[in-house]
Structures are given as C-alpha cells and as structure tokens.
Amino acid sequence: QVQLVESGGGLVQAGGSLTLSCAASGTIFSINGMGWYRQAPGKQRELVARSDGGINYADSVKGRFTISRDYAKNMVYLQMNSLKPEDAAVYYCNAQIQSTRLFGPRDYWGQGTQVTVSS
C-alpha cells in the first residue's frame, strides 16, 4: 500500500512564506510525477505545481511558489513565498506511483493540509 503524507501547513500573514512537504511511503517501484493541488471552499480543486520530468505552475503562483523533489526520499516540497489571502486553501499532494513493475502507475492523494493566509 502507498501513502502520501503532507505537512507544513498553517496560518501565515499575507506576504509571508510557508513550505509544504509530502512524503510517499509504502511499496514503491517508481514515481512518475509528484505535484500539489489546492481546493478553496466552494471552488474546484486546481493544480498548483507539478514535477514530472518538466515543471508546471499555475499562472497565479508563478514567481512566488517553487516545487522541488527529493528523489532519494520520495518527497516533494512546495516553497510558497509572498502568500496572498487568495492562496488560502487545503493543499493536497498528488503522485503517480507504480508499486510493482507488473502494473502501471496509479494516482494517489494525500489527506490535505490547510493553509490560511490572513490579510
């Protein structure tokens, strides 16, 4: 079984910074991609940043957020700078993980971590 566990959320003032971490654990043969999504109340879940050979960012976070991976530790990070009230949401870690060479990758999600930005 595979688990994604996020950490690092919290309350920060506008203009501040937070770093989110996500660790993948369990039976892992390979990880194809890892990324971060977020969902604010009343809104759909949206892509924030993704690393899967290339790196993609939502336009709203370009220049402020940085995604990085530690391949040896099966971890992904999201450094968030210059946070705005509109960045407040539950942030979810996502990964495409192949548990064995016999089957293709599956999509996994973390439980989410709350980011609150006060104005």
CSV table of N, CA and C in Angstrom, one decimal:
chain,number,residue,atom,x,y,z
A,1,GLN,N,0.8,-1.2,0.0
A,1,GLN,CA,0.0,0.0,0.0
A,1,GLN,C,0.9,1.2,0.0
A,2,VAL,N,0.4,2.3,-0.6
A,2,VAL,CA,1.1,3.5,-0.7
A,2,VAL,C,0.4,4.6,0.0
A,3,GLN,N,1.2,5.5,0.7
A,3,GLN,CA,0.6,6.6,1.4
A,3,GLN,C,1.3,7.9,1.1
A,4,LEU,N,0.6,9.0,1.0
A,4,LEU,CA,1.2,10.3,0.9
A,4,LEU,C,0.8,11.1,2.1
A,5,VAL,N,1.8,11.6,2.8
A,5,VAL,CA,1.6,12.4,4.0
A,5,VAL,C,2.1,13.8,3.9
A,6,GLU,N,1.3,14.8,4.0
A,6,GLU,CA,1.7,16.2,3.9
A,6,GLU,C,1.9,16.7,5.2
A,7,SER,N,2.8,17.8,5.3
A,7,SER,CA,3.0,18.5,6.5
A,7,SER,C,3.4,20.0,6.1
A,8,GLY,N,3.3,20.9,7.1
A,8,GLY,CA,3.8,22.2,6.8
A,8,GLY,C,2.8,23.3,6.7
A,9,GLY,N,1.5,22.9,6.6
A,9,GLY,CA,0.5,23.9,6.5
A,9,GLY,C,0.4,24.8,7.8
A,10,GLY,N,-0.4,25.8,7.8
A,10,GLY,CA,-0.6,26.6,8.9
A,10,GLY,C,-1.1,28.0,8.6
A,11,LEU,N,-1.0,28.9,9.6
A,11,LEU,CA,-1.5,30.2,9.4
A,11,LEU,C,-0.3,31.2,9.2
A,12,VAL,N,-0.5,32.0,8.2
A,12,VAL,CA,0.6,33.0,7.9
A,12,VAL,C,0.0,34.3,7.5
A,13,GLN,N,0.7,35.4,7.8
A,13,GLN,CA,0.2,36.7,7.3
A,13,GLN,C,0.5,36.8,5.8
A,14,ALA,N,-0.3,37.7,5.2
A,14,ALA,CA,-0.1,38.0,3.8
A,14,ALA,C,1.3,38.5,3.6
A,15,GLY,N,2.0,38.0,2.6
A,15,GLY,CA,3.4,38.4,2.3
A,15,GLY,C,4.4,37.4,2.9
A,16,GLY,N,3.9,36.5,3.8
A,16,GLY,CA,4.7,35.6,4.4
A,16,GLY,C,5.0,34.3,3.6
A,17,SER,N,5.7,33.4,4.2
A,17,SER,CA,6.1,32.2,3.5
A,17,SER,C,5.8,30.9,4.3
A,18,LEU,N,5.6,29.9,3.6
A,18,LEU,CA,5.4,28.5,4.1
A,18,LEU,C,6.0,27.5,3.2
A,19,THR,N,6.5,26.4,3.8
A,19,THR,CA,6.9,25.3,3.0
A,19,THR,C,6.1,24.1,3.3
A,20,LEU,N,5.5,23.5,2.3
A,20,LEU,CA,4.8,22.2,2.5
A,20,LEU,C,5.7,21.1,2.1
A,21,SER,N,5.5,20.0,2.8
A,21,SER,CA,6.3,18.8,2.4
A,21,SER,C,5.3,17.6,2.3
A,22,CYS,N,5.7,16.7,1.4
A,22,CYS,CA,4.9,15.5,1.2
A,22,CYS,C,5.8,14.3,1.0
A,23,ALA,N,5.6,13.3,1.8
A,23,ALA,CA,6.4,12.1,1.8
A,23,ALA,C,5.6,10.9,1.3
A,24,ALA,N,6.1,10.2,0.3
A,24,ALA,CA,5.5,9.0,-0.2
A,24,ALA,C,6.1,7.8,0.5
A,25,SER,N,5.3,6.9,0.9
A,25,SER,CA,5.8,5.7,1.6
A,25,SER,C,5.0,4.4,1.2
A,26,GLY,N,5.6,3.3,1.5
A,26,GLY,CA,4.9,2.0,1.2
A,26,GLY,C,5.7,1.3,0.1
A,27,THR,N,4.9,0.5,-0.7
A,27,THR,CA,5.5,-0.3,-1.7
A,27,THR,C,5.6,0.5,-3.0
A,28,ILE,N,6.8,1.0,-3.3
A,28,ILE,CA,7.1,1.9,-4.4
A,28,ILE,C,8.1,1.4,-5.3
A,29,PHE,N,7.7,1.1,-6.5
A,29,PHE,CA,8.7,0.7,-7.6
A,29,PHE,C,9.3,1.9,-8.3
A,30,SER,N,8.4,2.9,-8.6
A,30,SER,CA,8.8,4.1,-9.3
A,30,SER,C,7.7,5.2,-9.1
A,31,ILE,N,8.2,6.4,-9.1
A,31,ILE,CA,7.2,7.5,-9.0
A,31,ILE,C,7.4,8.3,-10.3
A,32,ASN,N,6.3,8.4,-11.1
A,32,ASN,CA,6.3,9.1,-12.4
A,32,ASN,C,6.2,10.6,-12.2
A,33,GLY,N,5.5,11.1,-11.3
A,33,GLY,CA,5.3,12.5,-11.1
A,33,GLY,C,4.8,12.8,-9.7
A,34,MET,N,5.0,14.0,-9.2
A,34,MET,CA,4.5,14.4,-8.0
A,34,MET,C,4.1,15.9,-8.1
A,35,GLY,N,3.1,16.3,-7.4
A,35,GLY,CA,2.7,17.7,-7.5
A,35,GLY,C,1.8,18.1,-6.4
A,36,TRP,N,1.3,19.3,-6.5
A,36,TRP,CA,0.5,19.9,-5.5
A,36,TRP,C,-0.8,20.5,-6.1
A,37,TYR,N,-1.9,20.3,-5.5
A,37,TYR,CA,-3.2,20.8,-5.9
A,37,TYR,C,-3.7,21.6,-4.7
A,38,ARG,N,-4.7,22.4,-4.9
A,38,ARG,CA,-5.4,23.1,-3.8
A,38,ARG,C,-6.9,23.2,-4.0
A,39,GLN,N,-7.6,23.3,-2.9
A,39,GLN,CA,-9.0,23.5,-3.1
A,39,GLN,C,-9.5,24.4,-2.0
A,40,ALA,N,-10.0,25.6,-2.4
A,40,ALA,CA,-10.6,26.6,-1.5
A,40,ALA,C,-12.1,26.3,-1.4
A,41,PRO,N,-12.7,26.7,-0.3
A,41,PRO,CA,-14.1,26.5,0.0
A,41,PRO,C,-15.0,27.0,-1.2
A,42,GLY,N,-15.8,26.1,-1.7
A,42,GLY,CA,-16.7,26.5,-2.8
A,42,GLY,C,-16.1,26.4,-4.2
A,43,LYS,N,-14.9,26.0,-4.2
A,43,LYS,CA,-14.2,26.0,-5.5
A,43,LYS,C,-13.7,24.6,-5.9
A,44,GLN,N,-13.4,24.4,-7.1
A,44,GLN,CA,-12.9,23.1,-7.6
A,44,GLN,C,-11.4,23.0,-7.2
A,45,ARG,N,-11.0,21.8,-7.1
A,45,ARG,CA,-9.6,21.5,-6.8
A,45,ARG,C,-8.8,21.9,-8.1
A,46,GLU,N,-7.7,22.6,-7.9
A,46,GLU,CA,-6.9,23.1,-9.0
A,46,GLU,C,-5.4,22.8,-8.9
A,47,LEU,N,-4.8,22.6,-10.0
A,47,LEU,CA,-3.3,22.4,-10.0
A,47,LEU,C,-2.6,23.6,-9.5
A,48,VAL,N,-1.6,23.4,-8.6
A,48,VAL,CA,-0.7,24.5,-8.2
A,48,VAL,C,0.6,24.4,-8.9
A,49,ALA,N,1.2,23.2,-8.7
A,49,ALA,CA,2.5,22.9,-9.3
A,49,ALA,C,2.7,21.4,-9.5
A,50,ARG,N,3.5,21.1,-10.5
A,50,ARG,CA,3.7,19.7,-10.8
A,50,ARG,C,5.1,19.5,-11.3
A,51,SER,N,5.7,18.3,-10.9
A,51,SER,CA,7.0,17.9,-11.4
A,51,SER,C,6.9,16.5,-11.9
A,52,ASP,N,7.1,16.4,-13.2
A,52,ASP,CA,7.0,15.0,-13.8
A,52,ASP,C,7.9,14.9,-15.0
A,53,GLY,N,9.1,15.4,-14.8
A,53,GLY,CA,10.1,15.4,-15.9
A,53,GLY,C,10.2,16.9,-16.3
A,54,GLY,N,9.1,17.6,-16.4
A,54,GLY,CA,9.1,19.0,-16.5
A,54,GLY,C,8.5,19.6,-15.3
A,55,ILE,N,8.4,20.9,-15.2
A,55,ILE,CA,7.8,21.5,-14.1
A,55,ILE,C,6.8,22.5,-14.6
A,56,ASN,N,5.6,22.5,-14.0
A,56,ASN,CA,4.5,23.3,-14.4
A,56,ASN,C,3.9,24.0,-13.2
A,57,TYR,N,3.6,25.3,-13.4
A,57,TYR,CA,2.9,26.1,-12.3
A,57,TYR,C,1.6,26.7,-12.8
A,58,ALA,N,0.7,26.8,-11.9
A,58,ALA,CA,-0.5,27.6,-12.2
A,58,ALA,C,0.0,29.1,-12.4
A,59,ASP,N,-0.7,29.8,-13.3
A,59,ASP,CA,-0.3,31.2,-13.6
A,59,ASP,C,-0.3,32.0,-12.3
A,60,SER,N,-1.3,31.7,-11.4
A,60,SER,CA,-1.5,32.5,-10.2
A,60,SER,C,-0.3,32.4,-9.2
A,61,VAL,N,0.5,31.4,-9.4
A,61,VAL,CA,1.6,31.2,-8.4
A,61,VAL,C,3.0,31.3,-9.0
A,62,LYS,N,3.1,31.5,-10.3
A,62,LYS,CA,4.4,31.6,-10.9
A,62,LYS,C,5.1,32.8,-10.4
A,63,GLY,N,6.4,32.5,-10.1
A,63,GLY,CA,7.3,33.6,-9.5
A,63,GLY,C,7.2,33.6,-8.0
A,64,ARG,N,6.2,33.0,-7.4
A,64,ARG,CA,6.1,33.0,-5.9
A,64,ARG,C,6.3,31.6,-5.3
A,65,PHE,N,5.8,30.6,-6.0
A,65,PHE,CA,5.9,29.2,-5.5
A,65,PHE,C,7.0,28.5,-6.2
A,66,THR,N,7.7,27.6,-5.5
A,66,THR,CA,8.7,26.7,-6.1
A,66,THR,C,8.5,25.3,-5.7
A,67,ILE,N,8.3,24.4,-6.6
A,67,ILE,CA,8.2,23.0,-6.3
A,67,ILE,C,9.6,22.3,-6.5
A,68,SER,N,9.9,21.4,-5.6
A,68,SER,CA,11.1,20.6,-5.7
A,68,SER,C,10.9,19.2,-5.2
A,69,ARG,N,11.8,18.3,-5.6
A,69,ARG,CA,11.7,16.9,-5.2
A,69,ARG,C,13.0,16.4,-4.7
A,70,ASP,N,12.9,15.5,-3.7
A,70,ASP,CA,14.0,14.7,-3.3
A,70,ASP,C,13.7,13.3,-3.7
A,71,TYR,N,14.4,12.9,-4.8
A,71,TYR,CA,14.1,11.6,-5.4
A,71,TYR,C,14.5,10.5,-4.5
A,72,ALA,N,15.5,10.6,-3.8
A,72,ALA,CA,16.0,9.6,-2.9
A,72,ALA,C,15.1,9.3,-1.8
A,73,LYS,N,14.4,10.4,-1.3
A,73,LYS,CA,13.5,10.2,-0.2
A,73,LYS,C,12.0,10.1,-0.6
A,74,ASN,N,11.8,10.1,-1.9
A,74,ASN,CA,10.4,10.1,-2.4
A,74,ASN,C,9.5,11.2,-1.8
A,75,MET,N,10.1,12.4,-1.8
A,75,MET,CA,9.4,13.6,-1.2
A,75,MET,C,9.3,14.7,-2.3
A,76,VAL,N,8.3,15.5,-2.1
A,76,VAL,CA,8.1,16.7,-2.9
A,76,VAL,C,7.8,17.8,-1.9
A,77,TYR,N,8.3,19.0,-2.3
A,77,TYR,CA,8.1,20.2,-1.4
A,77,TYR,C,7.5,21.3,-2.3
A,78,LEU,N,6.8,22.2,-1.5
A,78,LEU,CA,6.3,23.4,-2.2
A,78,LEU,C,6.7,24.6,-1.3
A,79,GLN,N,7.6,25.4,-1.8
A,79,GLN,CA,8.0,26.6,-1.1
A,79,GLN,C,7.1,27.7,-1.6
A,80,MET,N,6.4,28.3,-0.7
A,80,MET,CA,5.4,29.3,-1.0
A,80,MET,C,5.8,30.7,-0.4
A,81,ASN,N,6.1,31.6,-1.3
A,81,ASN,CA,6.5,33.0,-0.8
A,81,ASN,C,5.5,34.0,-1.2
A,82,SER,N,5.5,35.1,-0.6
A,82,SER,CA,4.6,36.2,-0.9
A,82,SER,C,3.2,35.8,-1.0
A,83,LEU,N,2.8,35.1,0.1
A,83,LEU,CA,1.5,34.5,0.1
A,83,LEU,C,0.4,35.6,0.2
A,84,LYS,N,-0.7,35.3,-0.5
A,84,LYS,CA,-1.8,36.2,-0.6
A,84,LYS,C,-3.0,35.5,0.0
A,85,PRO,N,-4.0,36.3,0.5
A,85,PRO,CA,-5.2,35.7,1.0
A,85,PRO,C,-5.9,34.7,0.1
A,86,GLU,N,-5.8,35.0,-1.2
A,86,GLU,CA,-6.4,34.1,-2.2
A,86,GLU,C,-5.7,32.7,-2.3
A,87,ASP,N,-4.5,32.6,-1.7
A,87,ASP,CA,-3.8,31.3,-1.7
A,87,ASP,C,-4.3,30.4,-0.6
A,88,ALA,N,-5.2,30.9,0.3
A,88,ALA,CA,-5.7,30.1,1.3
A,88,ALA,C,-6.5,28.9,0.8
A,89,ALA,N,-6.3,27.7,1.2
A,89,ALA,CA,-6.9,26.6,0.7
A,89,ALA,C,-6.4,25.3,1.4
A,90,VAL,N,-7.0,24.2,1.2
A,90,VAL,CA,-6.4,22.9,1.6
A,90,VAL,C,-5.5,22.5,0.4
A,91,TYR,N,-4.3,22.2,0.7
A,91,TYR,CA,-3.3,21.8,-0.3
A,91,TYR,C,-3.1,20.3,-0.2
A,92,TYR,N,-3.2,19.7,-1.4
A,92,TYR,CA,-3.1,18.2,-1.5
A,92,TYR,C,-1.9,17.8,-2.3
A,93,CYS,N,-1.2,16.8,-1.8
A,93,CYS,CA,-0.1,16.2,-2.5
A,93,CYS,C,-0.7,15.1,-3.4
A,94,ASN,N,-0.1,15.1,-4.6
A,94,ASN,CA,-0.6,14.1,-5.6
A,94,ASN,C,0.6,13.4,-6.2
A,95,ALA,N,0.5,12.1,-6.5
A,95,ALA,CA,1.6,11.4,-7.1
A,95,ALA,C,1.1,10.2,-8.0
A,96,GLN,N,1.8,10.0,-9.0
A,96,GLN,CA,1.6,8.8,-9.9
A,96,GLN,C,2.7,7.8,-9.5
A,97,ILE,N,2.2,6.7,-8.9
A,97,ILE,CA,3.2,5.8,-8.3
A,97,ILE,C,2.9,4.4,-8.9
A,98,GLN,N,4.0,3.7,-9.3
A,98,GLN,CA,4.0,2.3,-9.7
A,98,GLN,C,4.5,1.5,-8.6
A,99,SER,N,3.7,0.6,-8.0
A,99,SER,CA,4.1,-0.2,-6.9
A,99,SER,C,4.9,-1.4,-7.3
A,100,THR,N,4.6,-2.0,-8.4
A,100,THR,CA,5.5,-3.1,-8.9
A,100,THR,C,5.6,-2.9,-10.4
A,101,ARG,N,6.6,-3.6,-11.0
A,101,ARG,CA,6.8,-3.5,-12.4
A,101,ARG,C,5.7,-4.2,-13.2
A,102,LEU,N,4.9,-4.9,-12.5
A,102,LEU,CA,3.8,-5.7,-13.2
A,102,LEU,C,2.6,-4.8,-13.6
A,103,PHE,N,2.4,-3.7,-12.9
A,103,PHE,CA,1.3,-2.9,-13.2
A,103,PHE,C,1.7,-1.4,-13.4
A,104,GLY,N,0.8,-0.7,-14.1
A,104,GLY,CA,1.1,0.7,-14.4
A,104,GLY,C,0.9,1.6,-13.2
A,105,PRO,N,1.3,2.8,-13.3
A,105,PRO,CA,1.2,3.8,-12.2
A,105,PRO,C,-0.3,4.1,-11.8
A,106,ARG,N,-0.5,4.3,-10.5
A,106,ARG,CA,-1.8,4.7,-10.0
A,106,ARG,C,-1.7,6.1,-9.4
A,107,ASP,N,-2.8,6.7,-9.4
A,107,ASP,CA,-2.9,8.1,-8.8
A,107,ASP,C,-3.2,8.0,-7.3
A,108,TYR,N,-2.4,8.7,-6.6
A,108,TYR,CA,-2.5,8.8,-5.1
A,108,TYR,C,-2.6,10.2,-4.6
A,109,TRP,N,-3.4,10.4,-3.5
A,109,TRP,CA,-3.6,11.7,-2.9
A,109,TRP,C,-3.3,11.7,-1.4
A,110,GLY,N,-2.7,12.8,-0.9
A,110,GLY,CA,-2.6,12.9,0.5
A,110,GLY,C,-3.9,13.4,1.1
A,111,GLN,N,-3.9,13.5,2.4
A,111,GLN,CA,-5.1,13.9,3.1
A,111,GLN,C,-5.3,15.4,3.1
A,112,GLY,N,-4.4,16.1,2.7
A,112,GLY,CA,-4.5,17.6,2.6
A,112,GLY,C,-4.0,18.3,3.9
A,113,THR,N,-3.5,19.5,3.7
A,113,THR,CA,-3.0,20.3,4.7
A,113,THR,C,-3.5,21.7,4.5
A,114,GLN,N,-4.0,22.3,5.6
A,114,GLN,CA,-4.7,23.6,5.5
A,114,GLN,C,-3.7,24.8,5.5
A,115,VAL,N,-3.8,25.7,4.5
A,115,VAL,CA,-3.0,26.9,4.5
A,115,VAL,C,-4.0,28.1,4.7
A,116,THR,N,-3.8,28.9,5.7
A,116,THR,CA,-4.6,30.0,5.9
A,116,THR,C,-3.7,31.3,5.9
A,117,VAL,N,-4.2,32.3,5.1
A,117,VAL,CA,-3.4,33.5,4.9
A,117,VAL,C,-4.3,34.7,5.4
A,118,SER,N,-3.8,35.3,6.4
A,118,SER,CA,-4.5,36.5,7.0
A,118,SER,C,-4.1,37.8,6.3
A,119,SER,N,-5.0,38.6,6.1
A,119,SER,CA,-4.7,39.9,5.4
A,119,SER,C,-4.4,41.0,6.4
